[in-house]
PDB file of N, CA and C in Angstrom:
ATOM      1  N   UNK I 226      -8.621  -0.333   3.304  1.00  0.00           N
ATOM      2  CA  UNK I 226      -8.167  -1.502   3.997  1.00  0.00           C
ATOM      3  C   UNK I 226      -8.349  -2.743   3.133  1.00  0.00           C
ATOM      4  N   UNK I 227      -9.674  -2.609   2.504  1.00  0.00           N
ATOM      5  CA  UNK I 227      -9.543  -4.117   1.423  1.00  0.00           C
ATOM      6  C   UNK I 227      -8.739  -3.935   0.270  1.00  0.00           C
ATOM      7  N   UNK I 228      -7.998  -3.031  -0.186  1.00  0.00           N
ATOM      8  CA  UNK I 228      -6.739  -2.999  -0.635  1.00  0.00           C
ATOM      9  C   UNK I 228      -5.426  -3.476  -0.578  1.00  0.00           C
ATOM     10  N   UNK I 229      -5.543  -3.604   1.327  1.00  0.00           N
ATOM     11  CA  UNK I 229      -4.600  -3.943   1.756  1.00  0.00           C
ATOM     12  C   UNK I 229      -4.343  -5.423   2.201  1.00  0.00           C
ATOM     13  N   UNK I 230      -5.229  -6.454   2.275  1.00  0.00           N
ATOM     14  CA  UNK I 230      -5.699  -7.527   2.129  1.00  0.00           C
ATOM     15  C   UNK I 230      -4.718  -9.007   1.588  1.00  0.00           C
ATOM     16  N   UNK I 231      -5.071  -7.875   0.312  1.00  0.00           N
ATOM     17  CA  UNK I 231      -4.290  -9.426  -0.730  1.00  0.00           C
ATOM     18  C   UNK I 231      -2.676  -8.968  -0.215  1.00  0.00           C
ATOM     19  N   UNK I 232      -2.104  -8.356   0.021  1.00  0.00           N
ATOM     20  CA  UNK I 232      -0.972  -7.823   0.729  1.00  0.00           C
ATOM     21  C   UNK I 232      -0.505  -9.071   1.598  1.00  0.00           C
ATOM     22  N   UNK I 233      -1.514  -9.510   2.537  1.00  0.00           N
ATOM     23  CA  UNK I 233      -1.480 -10.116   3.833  1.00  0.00           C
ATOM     24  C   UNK I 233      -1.438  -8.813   5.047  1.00  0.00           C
ATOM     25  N   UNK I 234      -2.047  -7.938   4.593  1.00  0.00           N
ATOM     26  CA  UNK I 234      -1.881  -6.572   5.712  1.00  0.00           C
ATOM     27  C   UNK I 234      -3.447  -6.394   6.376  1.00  0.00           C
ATOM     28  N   UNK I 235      -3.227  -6.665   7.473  1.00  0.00           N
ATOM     29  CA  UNK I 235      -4.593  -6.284   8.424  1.00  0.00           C
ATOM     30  C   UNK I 235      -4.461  -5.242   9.220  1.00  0.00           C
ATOM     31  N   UNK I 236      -5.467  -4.369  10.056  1.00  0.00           N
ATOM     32  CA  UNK I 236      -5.577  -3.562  11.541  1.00  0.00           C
ATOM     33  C   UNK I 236      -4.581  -4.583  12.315  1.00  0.00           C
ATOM     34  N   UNK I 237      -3.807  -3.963  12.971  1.00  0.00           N
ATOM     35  CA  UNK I 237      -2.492  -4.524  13.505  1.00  0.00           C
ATOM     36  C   UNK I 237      -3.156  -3.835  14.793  1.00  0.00           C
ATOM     37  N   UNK I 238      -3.237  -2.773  14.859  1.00  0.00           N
ATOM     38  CA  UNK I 238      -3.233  -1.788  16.031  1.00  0.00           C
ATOM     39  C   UNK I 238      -3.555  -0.086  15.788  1.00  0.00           C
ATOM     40  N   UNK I 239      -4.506   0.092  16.752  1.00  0.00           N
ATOM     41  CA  UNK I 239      -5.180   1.652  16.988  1.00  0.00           C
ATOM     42  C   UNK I 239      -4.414   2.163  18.232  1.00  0.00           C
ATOM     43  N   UNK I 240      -4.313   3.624  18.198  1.00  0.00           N
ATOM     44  CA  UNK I 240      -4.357   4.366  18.656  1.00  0.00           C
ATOM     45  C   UNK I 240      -4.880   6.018  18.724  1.00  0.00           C
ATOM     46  N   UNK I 241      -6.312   5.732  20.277  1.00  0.00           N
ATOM     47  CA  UNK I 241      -6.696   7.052  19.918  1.00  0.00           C
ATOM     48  C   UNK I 241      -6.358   8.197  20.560  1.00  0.00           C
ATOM     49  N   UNK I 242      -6.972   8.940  20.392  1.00  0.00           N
ATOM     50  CA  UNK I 242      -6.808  10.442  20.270  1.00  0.00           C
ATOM     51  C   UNK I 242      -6.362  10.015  22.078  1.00  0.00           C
ATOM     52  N   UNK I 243      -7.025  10.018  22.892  1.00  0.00           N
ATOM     53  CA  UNK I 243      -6.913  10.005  24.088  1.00  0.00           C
ATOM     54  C   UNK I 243      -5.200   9.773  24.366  1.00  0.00           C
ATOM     55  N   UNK I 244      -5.098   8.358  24.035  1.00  0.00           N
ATOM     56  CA  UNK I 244      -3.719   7.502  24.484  1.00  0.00           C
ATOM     57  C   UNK I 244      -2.399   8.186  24.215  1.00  0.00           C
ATOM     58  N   UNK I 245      -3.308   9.477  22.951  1.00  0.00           N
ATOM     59  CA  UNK I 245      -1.948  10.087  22.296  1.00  0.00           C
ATOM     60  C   UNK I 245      -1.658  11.326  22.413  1.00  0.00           C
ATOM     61  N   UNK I 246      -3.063  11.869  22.907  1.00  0.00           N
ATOM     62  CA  UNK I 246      -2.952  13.594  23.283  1.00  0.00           C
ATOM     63  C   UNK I 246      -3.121  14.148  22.090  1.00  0.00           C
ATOM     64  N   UNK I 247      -3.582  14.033  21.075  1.00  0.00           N
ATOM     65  CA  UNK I 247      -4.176  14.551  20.161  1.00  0.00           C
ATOM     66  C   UNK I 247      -4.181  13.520  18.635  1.00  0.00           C
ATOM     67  N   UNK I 248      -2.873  12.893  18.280  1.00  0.00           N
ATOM     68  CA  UNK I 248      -2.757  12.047  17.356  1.00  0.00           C
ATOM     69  C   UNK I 248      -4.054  10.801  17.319  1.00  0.00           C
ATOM     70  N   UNK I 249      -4.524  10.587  16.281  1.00  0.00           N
ATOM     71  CA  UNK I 249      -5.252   8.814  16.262  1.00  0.00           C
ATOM     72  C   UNK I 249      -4.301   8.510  14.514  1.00  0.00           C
ATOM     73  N   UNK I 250      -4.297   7.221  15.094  1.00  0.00           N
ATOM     74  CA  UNK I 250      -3.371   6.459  13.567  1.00  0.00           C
ATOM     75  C   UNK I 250      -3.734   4.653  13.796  1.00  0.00           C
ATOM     76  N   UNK I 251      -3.706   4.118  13.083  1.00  0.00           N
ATOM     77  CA  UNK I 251      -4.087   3.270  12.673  1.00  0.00           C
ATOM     78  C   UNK I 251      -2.907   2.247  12.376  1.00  0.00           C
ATOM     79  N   UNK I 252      -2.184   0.988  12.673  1.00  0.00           N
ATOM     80  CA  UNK I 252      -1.310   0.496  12.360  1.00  0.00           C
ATOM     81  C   UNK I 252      -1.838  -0.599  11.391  1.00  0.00           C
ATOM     82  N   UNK I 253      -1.423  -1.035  10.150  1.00  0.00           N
ATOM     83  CA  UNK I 253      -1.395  -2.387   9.337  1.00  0.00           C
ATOM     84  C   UNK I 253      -0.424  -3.053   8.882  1.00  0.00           C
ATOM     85  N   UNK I 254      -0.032  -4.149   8.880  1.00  0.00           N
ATOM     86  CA  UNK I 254       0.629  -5.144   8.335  1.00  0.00           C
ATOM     87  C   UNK I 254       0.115  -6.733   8.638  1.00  0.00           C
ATOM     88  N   UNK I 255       1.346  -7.246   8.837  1.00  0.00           N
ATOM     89  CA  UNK I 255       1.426  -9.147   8.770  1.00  0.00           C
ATOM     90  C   UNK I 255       0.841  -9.269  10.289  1.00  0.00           C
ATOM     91  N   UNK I 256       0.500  -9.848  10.783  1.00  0.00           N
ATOM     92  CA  UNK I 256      -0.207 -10.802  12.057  1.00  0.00           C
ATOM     93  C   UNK I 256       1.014  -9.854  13.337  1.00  0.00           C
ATOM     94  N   UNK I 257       0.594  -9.133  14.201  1.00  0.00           N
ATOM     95  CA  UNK I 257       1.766  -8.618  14.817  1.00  0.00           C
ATOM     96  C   UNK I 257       2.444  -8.189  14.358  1.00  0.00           C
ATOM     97  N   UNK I 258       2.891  -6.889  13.333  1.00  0.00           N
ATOM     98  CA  UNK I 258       3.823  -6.873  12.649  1.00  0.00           C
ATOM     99  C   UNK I 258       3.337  -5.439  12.453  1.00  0.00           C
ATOM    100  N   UNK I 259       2.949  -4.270  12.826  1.00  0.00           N
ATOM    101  CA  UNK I 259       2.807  -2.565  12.211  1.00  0.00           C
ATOM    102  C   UNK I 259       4.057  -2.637  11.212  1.00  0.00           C
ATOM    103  N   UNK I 260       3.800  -2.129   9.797  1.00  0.00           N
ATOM    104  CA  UNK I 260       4.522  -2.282   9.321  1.00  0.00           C
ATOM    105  C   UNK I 260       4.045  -0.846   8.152  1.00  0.00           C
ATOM    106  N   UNK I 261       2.720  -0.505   8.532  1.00  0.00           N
ATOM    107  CA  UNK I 261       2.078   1.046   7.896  1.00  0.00           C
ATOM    108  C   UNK I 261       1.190   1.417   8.492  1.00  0.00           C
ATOM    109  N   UNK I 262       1.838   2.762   8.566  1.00  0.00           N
ATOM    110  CA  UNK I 262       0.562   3.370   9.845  1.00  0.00           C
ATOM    111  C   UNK I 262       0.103   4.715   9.023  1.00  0.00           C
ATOM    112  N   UNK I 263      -1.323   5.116   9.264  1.00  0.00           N
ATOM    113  CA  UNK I 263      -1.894   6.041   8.740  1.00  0.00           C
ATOM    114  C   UNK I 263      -2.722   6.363   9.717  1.00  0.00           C
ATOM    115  N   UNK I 264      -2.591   7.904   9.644  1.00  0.00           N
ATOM    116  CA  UNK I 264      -3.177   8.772  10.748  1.00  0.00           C
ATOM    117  C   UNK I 264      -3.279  10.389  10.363  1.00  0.00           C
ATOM    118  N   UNK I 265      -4.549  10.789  11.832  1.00  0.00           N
ATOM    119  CA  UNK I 265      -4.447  11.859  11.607  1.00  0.00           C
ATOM    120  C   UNK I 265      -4.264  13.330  12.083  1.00  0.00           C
ATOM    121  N   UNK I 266      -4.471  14.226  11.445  1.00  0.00           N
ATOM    122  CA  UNK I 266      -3.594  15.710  11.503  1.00  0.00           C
ATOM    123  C   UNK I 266      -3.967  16.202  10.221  1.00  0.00           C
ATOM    124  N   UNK I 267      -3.027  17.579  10.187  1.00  0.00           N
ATOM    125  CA  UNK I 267      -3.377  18.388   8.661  1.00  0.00           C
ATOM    126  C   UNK I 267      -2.848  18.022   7.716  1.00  0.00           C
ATOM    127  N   UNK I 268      -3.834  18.075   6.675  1.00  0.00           N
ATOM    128  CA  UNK I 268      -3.079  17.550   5.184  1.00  0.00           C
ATOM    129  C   UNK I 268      -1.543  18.530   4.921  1.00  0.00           C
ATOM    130  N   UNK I 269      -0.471  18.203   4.765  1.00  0.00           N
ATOM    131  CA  UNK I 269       0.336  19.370   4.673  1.00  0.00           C
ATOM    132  C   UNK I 269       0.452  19.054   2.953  1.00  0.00           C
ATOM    133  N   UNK I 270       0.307  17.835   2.232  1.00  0.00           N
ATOM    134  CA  UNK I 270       1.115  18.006   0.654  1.00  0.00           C
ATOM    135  C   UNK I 270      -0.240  16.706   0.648  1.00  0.00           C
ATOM    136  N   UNK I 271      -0.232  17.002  -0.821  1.00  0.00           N
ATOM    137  CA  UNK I 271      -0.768  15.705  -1.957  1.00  0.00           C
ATOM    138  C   UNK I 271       0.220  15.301  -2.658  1.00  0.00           C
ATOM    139  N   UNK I 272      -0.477  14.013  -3.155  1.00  0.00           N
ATOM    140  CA  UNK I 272       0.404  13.583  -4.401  1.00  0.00           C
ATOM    141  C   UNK I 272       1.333  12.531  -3.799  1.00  0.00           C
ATOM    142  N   UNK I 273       1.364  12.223  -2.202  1.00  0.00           N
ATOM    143  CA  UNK I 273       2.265  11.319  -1.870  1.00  0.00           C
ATOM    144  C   UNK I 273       2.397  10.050  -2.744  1.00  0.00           C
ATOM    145  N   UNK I 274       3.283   9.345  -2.386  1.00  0.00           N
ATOM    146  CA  UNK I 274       3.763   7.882  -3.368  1.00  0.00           C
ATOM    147  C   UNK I 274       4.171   6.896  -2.139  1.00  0.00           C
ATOM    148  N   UNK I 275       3.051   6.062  -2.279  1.00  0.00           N
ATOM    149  CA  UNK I 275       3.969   5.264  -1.045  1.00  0.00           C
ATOM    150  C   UNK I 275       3.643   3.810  -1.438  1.00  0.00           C
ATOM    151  N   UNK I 276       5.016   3.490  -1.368  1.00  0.00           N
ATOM    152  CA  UNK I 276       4.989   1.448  -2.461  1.00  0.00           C
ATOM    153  C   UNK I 276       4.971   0.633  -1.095  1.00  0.00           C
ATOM    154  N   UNK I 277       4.736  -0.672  -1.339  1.00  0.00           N
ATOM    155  CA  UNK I 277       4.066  -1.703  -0.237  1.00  0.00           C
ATOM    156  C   UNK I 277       4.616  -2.657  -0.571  1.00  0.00           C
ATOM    157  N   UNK I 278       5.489  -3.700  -0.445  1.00  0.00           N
ATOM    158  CA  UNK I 278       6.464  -4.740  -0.339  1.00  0.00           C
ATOM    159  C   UNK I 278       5.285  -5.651  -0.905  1.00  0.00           C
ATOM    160  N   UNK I 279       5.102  -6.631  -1.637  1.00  0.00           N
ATOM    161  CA  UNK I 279       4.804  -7.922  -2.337  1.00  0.00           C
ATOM    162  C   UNK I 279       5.491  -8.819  -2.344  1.00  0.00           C
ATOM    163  N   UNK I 280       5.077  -9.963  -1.759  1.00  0.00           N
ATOM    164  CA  UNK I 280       5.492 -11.123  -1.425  1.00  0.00           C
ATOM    165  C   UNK I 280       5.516 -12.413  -2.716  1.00  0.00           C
ATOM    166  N   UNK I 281       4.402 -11.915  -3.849  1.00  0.00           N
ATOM    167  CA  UNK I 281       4.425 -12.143  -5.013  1.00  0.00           C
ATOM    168  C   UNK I 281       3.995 -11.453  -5.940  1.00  0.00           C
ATOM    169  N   UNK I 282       3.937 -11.848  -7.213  1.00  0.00           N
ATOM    170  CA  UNK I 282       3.091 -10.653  -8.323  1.00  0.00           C
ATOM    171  C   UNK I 282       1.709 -11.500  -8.258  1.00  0.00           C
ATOM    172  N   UNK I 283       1.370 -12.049  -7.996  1.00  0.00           N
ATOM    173  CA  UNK I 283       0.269 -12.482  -7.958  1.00  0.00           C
ATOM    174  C   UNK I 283      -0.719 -11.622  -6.475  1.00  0.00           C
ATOM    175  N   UNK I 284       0.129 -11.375  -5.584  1.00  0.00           N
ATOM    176  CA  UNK I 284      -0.267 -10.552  -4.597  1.00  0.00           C
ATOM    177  C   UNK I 284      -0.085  -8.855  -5.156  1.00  0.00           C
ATOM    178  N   UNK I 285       0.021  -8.574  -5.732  1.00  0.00           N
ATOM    179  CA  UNK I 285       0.179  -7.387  -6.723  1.00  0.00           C
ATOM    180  C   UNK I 285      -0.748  -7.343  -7.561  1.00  0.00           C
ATOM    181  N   UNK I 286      -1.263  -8.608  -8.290  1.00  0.00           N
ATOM    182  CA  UNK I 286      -2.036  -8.709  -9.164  1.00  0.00           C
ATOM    183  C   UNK I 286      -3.418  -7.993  -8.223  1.00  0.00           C
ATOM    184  N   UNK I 287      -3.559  -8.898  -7.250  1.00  0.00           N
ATOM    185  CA  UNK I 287      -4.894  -9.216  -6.229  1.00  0.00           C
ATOM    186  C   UNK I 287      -5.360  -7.787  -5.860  1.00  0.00           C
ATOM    187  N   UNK I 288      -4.229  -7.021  -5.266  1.00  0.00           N
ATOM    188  CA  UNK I 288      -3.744  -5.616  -4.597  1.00  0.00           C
ATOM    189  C   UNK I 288      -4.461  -4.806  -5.526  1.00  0.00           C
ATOM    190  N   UNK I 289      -3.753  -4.366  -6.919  1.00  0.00           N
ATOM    191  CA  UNK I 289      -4.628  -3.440  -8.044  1.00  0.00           C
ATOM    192  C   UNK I 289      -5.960  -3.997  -8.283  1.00  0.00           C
ATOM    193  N   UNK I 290      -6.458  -5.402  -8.663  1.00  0.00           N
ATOM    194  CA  UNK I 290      -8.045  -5.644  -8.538  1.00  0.00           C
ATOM    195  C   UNK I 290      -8.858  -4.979  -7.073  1.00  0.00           C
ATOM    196  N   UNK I 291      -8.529  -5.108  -6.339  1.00  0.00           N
ATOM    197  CA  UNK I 291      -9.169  -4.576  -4.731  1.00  0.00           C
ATOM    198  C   UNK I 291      -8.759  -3.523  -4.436  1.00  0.00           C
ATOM    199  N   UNK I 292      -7.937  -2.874  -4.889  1.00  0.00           N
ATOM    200  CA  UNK I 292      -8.100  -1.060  -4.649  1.00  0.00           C
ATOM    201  C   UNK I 292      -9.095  -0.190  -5.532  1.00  0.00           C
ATOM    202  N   UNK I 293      -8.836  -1.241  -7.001  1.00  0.00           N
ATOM    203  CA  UNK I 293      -9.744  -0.383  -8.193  1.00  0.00           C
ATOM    204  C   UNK I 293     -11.466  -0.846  -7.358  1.00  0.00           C
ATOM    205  N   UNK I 294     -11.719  -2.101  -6.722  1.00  0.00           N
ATOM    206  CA  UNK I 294     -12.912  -2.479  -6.469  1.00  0.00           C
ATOM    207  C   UNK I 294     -13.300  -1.569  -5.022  1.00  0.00           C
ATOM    208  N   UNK I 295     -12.405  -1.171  -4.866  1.00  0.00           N
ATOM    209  CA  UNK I 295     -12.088   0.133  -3.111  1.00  0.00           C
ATOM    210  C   UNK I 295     -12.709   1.178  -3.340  1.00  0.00           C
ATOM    211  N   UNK I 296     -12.791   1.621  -5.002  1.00  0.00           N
ATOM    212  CA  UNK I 296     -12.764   2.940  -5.586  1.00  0.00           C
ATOM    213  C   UNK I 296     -11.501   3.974  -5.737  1.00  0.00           C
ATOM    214  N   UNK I 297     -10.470   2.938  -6.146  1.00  0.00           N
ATOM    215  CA  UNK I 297      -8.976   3.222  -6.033  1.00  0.00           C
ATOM    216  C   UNK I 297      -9.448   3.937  -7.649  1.00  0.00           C
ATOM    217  N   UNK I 298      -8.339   4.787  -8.158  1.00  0.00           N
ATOM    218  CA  UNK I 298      -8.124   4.454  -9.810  1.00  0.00           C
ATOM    219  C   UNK I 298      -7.214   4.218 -10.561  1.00  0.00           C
ATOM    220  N   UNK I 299      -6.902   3.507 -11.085  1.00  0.00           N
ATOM    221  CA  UNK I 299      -5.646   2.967 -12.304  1.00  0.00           C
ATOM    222  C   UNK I 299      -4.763   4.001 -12.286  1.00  0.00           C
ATOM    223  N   UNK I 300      -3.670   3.877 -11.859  1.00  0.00           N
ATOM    224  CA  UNK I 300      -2.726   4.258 -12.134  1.00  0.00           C
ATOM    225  C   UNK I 300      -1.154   3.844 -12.826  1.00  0.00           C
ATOM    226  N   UNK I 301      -1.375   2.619 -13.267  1.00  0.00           N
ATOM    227  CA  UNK I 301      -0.175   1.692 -13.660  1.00  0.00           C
ATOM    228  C   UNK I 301      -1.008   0.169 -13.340  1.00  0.00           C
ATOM    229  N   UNK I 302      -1.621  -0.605 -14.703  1.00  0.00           N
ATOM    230  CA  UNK I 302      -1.942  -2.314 -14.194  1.00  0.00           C
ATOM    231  C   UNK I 302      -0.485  -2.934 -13.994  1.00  0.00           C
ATOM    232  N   UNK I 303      -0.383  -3.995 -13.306  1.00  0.00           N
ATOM    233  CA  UNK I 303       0.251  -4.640 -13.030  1.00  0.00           C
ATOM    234  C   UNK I 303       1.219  -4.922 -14.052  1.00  0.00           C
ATOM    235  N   UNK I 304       2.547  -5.225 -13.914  1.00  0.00           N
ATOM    236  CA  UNK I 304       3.475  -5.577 -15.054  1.00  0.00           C
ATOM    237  C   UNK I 304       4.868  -5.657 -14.494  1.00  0.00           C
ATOM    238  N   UNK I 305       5.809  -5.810 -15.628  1.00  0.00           N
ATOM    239  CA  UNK I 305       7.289  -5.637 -15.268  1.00  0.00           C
ATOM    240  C   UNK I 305       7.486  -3.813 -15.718  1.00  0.00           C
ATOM    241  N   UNK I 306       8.310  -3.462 -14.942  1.00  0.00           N
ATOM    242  CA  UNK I 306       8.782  -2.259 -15.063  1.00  0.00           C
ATOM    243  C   UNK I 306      10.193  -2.081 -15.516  1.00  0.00           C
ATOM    244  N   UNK I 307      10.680  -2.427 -15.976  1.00  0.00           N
ATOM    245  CA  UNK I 307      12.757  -2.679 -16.321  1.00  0.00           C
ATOM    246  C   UNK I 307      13.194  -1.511 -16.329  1.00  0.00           C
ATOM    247  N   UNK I 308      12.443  -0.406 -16.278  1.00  0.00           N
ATOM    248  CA  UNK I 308      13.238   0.843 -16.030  1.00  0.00           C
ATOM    249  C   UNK I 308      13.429   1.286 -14.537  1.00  0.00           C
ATOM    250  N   UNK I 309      13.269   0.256 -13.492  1.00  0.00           N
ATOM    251  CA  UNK I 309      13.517   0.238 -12.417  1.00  0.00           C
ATOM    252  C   UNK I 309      14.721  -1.388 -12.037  1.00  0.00           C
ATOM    253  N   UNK I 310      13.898  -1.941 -12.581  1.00  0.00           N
ATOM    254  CA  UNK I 310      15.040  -3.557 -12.363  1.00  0.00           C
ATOM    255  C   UNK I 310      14.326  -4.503 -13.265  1.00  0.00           C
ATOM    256  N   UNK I 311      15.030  -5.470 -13.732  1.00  0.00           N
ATOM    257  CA  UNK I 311      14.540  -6.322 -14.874  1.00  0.00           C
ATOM    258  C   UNK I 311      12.944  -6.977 -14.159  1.00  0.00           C
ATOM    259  N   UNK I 312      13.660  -7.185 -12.775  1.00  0.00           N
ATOM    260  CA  UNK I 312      12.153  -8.268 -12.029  1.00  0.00           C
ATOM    261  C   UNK I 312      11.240  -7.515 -11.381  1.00  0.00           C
ATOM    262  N   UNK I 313      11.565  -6.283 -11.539  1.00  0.00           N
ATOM    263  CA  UNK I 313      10.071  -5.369 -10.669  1.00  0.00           C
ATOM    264  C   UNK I 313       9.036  -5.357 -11.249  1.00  0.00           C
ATOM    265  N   UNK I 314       8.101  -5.612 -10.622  1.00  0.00           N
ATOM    266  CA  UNK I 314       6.867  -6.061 -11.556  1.00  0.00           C
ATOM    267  C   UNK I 314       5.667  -5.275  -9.933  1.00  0.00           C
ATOM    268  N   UNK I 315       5.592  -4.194 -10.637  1.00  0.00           N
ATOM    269  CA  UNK I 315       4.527  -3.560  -9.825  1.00  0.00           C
ATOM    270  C   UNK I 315       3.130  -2.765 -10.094  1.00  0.00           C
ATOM    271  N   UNK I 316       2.474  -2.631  -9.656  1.00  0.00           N
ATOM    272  CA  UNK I 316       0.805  -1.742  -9.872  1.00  0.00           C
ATOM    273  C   UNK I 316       0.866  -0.065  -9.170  1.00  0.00           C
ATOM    274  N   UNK I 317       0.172   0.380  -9.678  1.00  0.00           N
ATOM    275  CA  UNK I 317      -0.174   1.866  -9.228  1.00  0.00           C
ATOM    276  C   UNK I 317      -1.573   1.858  -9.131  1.00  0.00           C
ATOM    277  N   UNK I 318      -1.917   3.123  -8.146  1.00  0.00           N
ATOM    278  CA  UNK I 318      -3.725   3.363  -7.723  1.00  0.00           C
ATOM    279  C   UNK I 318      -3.039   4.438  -7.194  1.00  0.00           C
ATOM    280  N   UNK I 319      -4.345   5.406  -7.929  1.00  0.00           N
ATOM    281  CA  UNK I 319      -4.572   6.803  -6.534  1.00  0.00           C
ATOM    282  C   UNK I 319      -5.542   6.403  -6.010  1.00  0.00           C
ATOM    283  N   UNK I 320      -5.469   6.644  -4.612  1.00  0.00           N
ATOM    284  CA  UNK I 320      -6.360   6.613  -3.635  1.00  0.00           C
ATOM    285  C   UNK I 320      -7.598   7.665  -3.693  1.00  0.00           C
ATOM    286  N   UNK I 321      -8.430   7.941  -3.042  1.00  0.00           N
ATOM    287  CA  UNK I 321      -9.401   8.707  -2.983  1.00  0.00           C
ATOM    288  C   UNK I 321      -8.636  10.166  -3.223  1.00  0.00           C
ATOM    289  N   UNK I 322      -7.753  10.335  -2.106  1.00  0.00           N
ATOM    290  CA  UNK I 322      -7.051  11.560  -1.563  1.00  0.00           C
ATOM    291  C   UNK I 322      -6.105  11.999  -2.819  1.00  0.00           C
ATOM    292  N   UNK I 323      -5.810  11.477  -4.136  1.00  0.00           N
ATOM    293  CA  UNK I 323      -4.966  11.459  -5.371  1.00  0.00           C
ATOM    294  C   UNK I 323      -3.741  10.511  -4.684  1.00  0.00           C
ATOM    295  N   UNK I 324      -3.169  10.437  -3.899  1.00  0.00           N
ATOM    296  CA  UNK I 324      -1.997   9.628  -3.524  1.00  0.00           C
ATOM    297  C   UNK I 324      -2.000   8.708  -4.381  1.00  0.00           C
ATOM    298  N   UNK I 325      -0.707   8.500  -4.733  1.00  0.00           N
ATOM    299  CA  UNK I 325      -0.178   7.295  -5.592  1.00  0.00           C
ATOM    300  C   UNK I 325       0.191   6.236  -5.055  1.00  0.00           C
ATOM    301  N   UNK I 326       0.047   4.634  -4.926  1.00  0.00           N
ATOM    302  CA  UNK I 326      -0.215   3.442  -4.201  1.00  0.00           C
ATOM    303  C   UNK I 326       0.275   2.888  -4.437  1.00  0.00           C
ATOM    304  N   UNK I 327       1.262   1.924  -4.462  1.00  0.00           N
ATOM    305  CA  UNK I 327       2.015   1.131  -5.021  1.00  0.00           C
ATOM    306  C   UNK I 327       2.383  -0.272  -4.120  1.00  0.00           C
ATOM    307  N   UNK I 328       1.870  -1.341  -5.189  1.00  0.00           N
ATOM    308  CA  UNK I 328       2.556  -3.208  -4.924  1.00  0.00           C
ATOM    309  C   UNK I 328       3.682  -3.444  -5.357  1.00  0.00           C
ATOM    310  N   UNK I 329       4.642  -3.308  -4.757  1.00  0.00           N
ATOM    311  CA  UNK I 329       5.794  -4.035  -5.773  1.00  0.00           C
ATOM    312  C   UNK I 329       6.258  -5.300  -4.947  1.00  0.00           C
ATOM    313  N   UNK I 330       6.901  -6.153  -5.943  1.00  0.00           N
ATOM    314  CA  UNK I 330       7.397  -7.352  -5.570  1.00  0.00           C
ATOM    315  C   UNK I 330       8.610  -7.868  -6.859  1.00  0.00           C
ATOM    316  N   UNK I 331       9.563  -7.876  -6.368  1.00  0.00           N
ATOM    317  CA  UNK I 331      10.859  -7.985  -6.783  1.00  0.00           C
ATOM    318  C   UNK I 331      11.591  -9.473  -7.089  1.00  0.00           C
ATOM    319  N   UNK I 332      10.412 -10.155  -6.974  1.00  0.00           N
ATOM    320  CA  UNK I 332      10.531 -11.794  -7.466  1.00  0.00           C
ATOM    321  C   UNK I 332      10.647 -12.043  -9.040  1.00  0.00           C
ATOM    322  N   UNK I 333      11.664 -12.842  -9.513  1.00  0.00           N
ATOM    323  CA  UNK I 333      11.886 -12.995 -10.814  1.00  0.00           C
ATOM    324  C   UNK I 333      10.476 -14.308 -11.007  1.00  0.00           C
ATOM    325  N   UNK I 334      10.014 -13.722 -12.123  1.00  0.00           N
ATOM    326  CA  UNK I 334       9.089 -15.367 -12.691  1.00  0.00           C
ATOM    327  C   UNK I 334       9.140 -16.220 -12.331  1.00  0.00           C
ATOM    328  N   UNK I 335       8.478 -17.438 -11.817  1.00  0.00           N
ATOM    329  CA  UNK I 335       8.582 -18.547 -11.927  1.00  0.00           C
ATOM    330  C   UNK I 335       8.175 -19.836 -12.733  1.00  0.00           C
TER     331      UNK I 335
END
């Protein structure tokens, strides 16, 4: 969750096991806004990849410092990527679980 932070992503909303008949998941994003939910059940695959909208690279920047400080690990520091688009400028982290983590933000320099 303090990963998710410099994002602007907080606990949005729970739901437990009760409310759901077996599911509990966890909603985060902007102020009112579920916008990623993580929950649980059986692991079926590793290795997922899941990228997170950046509002700047400087919020990207923030994102890879506080996942690696999470006990995230380096997977890509922060940068431009041009083999995706000239202005993508994103970070990678595996999570505990190996999952691959991703900030991107699609803002040209200023």
């Amino acid at each position: 969750m303090r990963a998710l932070a410099p994002l602007g992503y907080g606990l949005v909303m729970s739901l437990s096991k009760e409310q759901t008949g077996g599911y509990e998941g966890h909603a985060f994003g902007p102020q009112h806004e579920p916008a990623f939910w993580i929950g649980t059940g059986e692991r079926t695959s590793t290795g997922l990849h899941v990228a997170l909208k950046a509002k700047s690279r400087e919020q990207v920047d923030a994102f890879h410092a506080a996942a690696l400080a999470a006990g995230g690990r380096d997977n890509g520091a922060p940068g431009i990527r041009p083999h995706y688009s000239p202005d993508y400028y994103g970070a990678f982290v595996f999570d505990p679980d190996g999952n691959n983590i991703e900030a991107v933000c699609r803002i040209p320099a200023q």
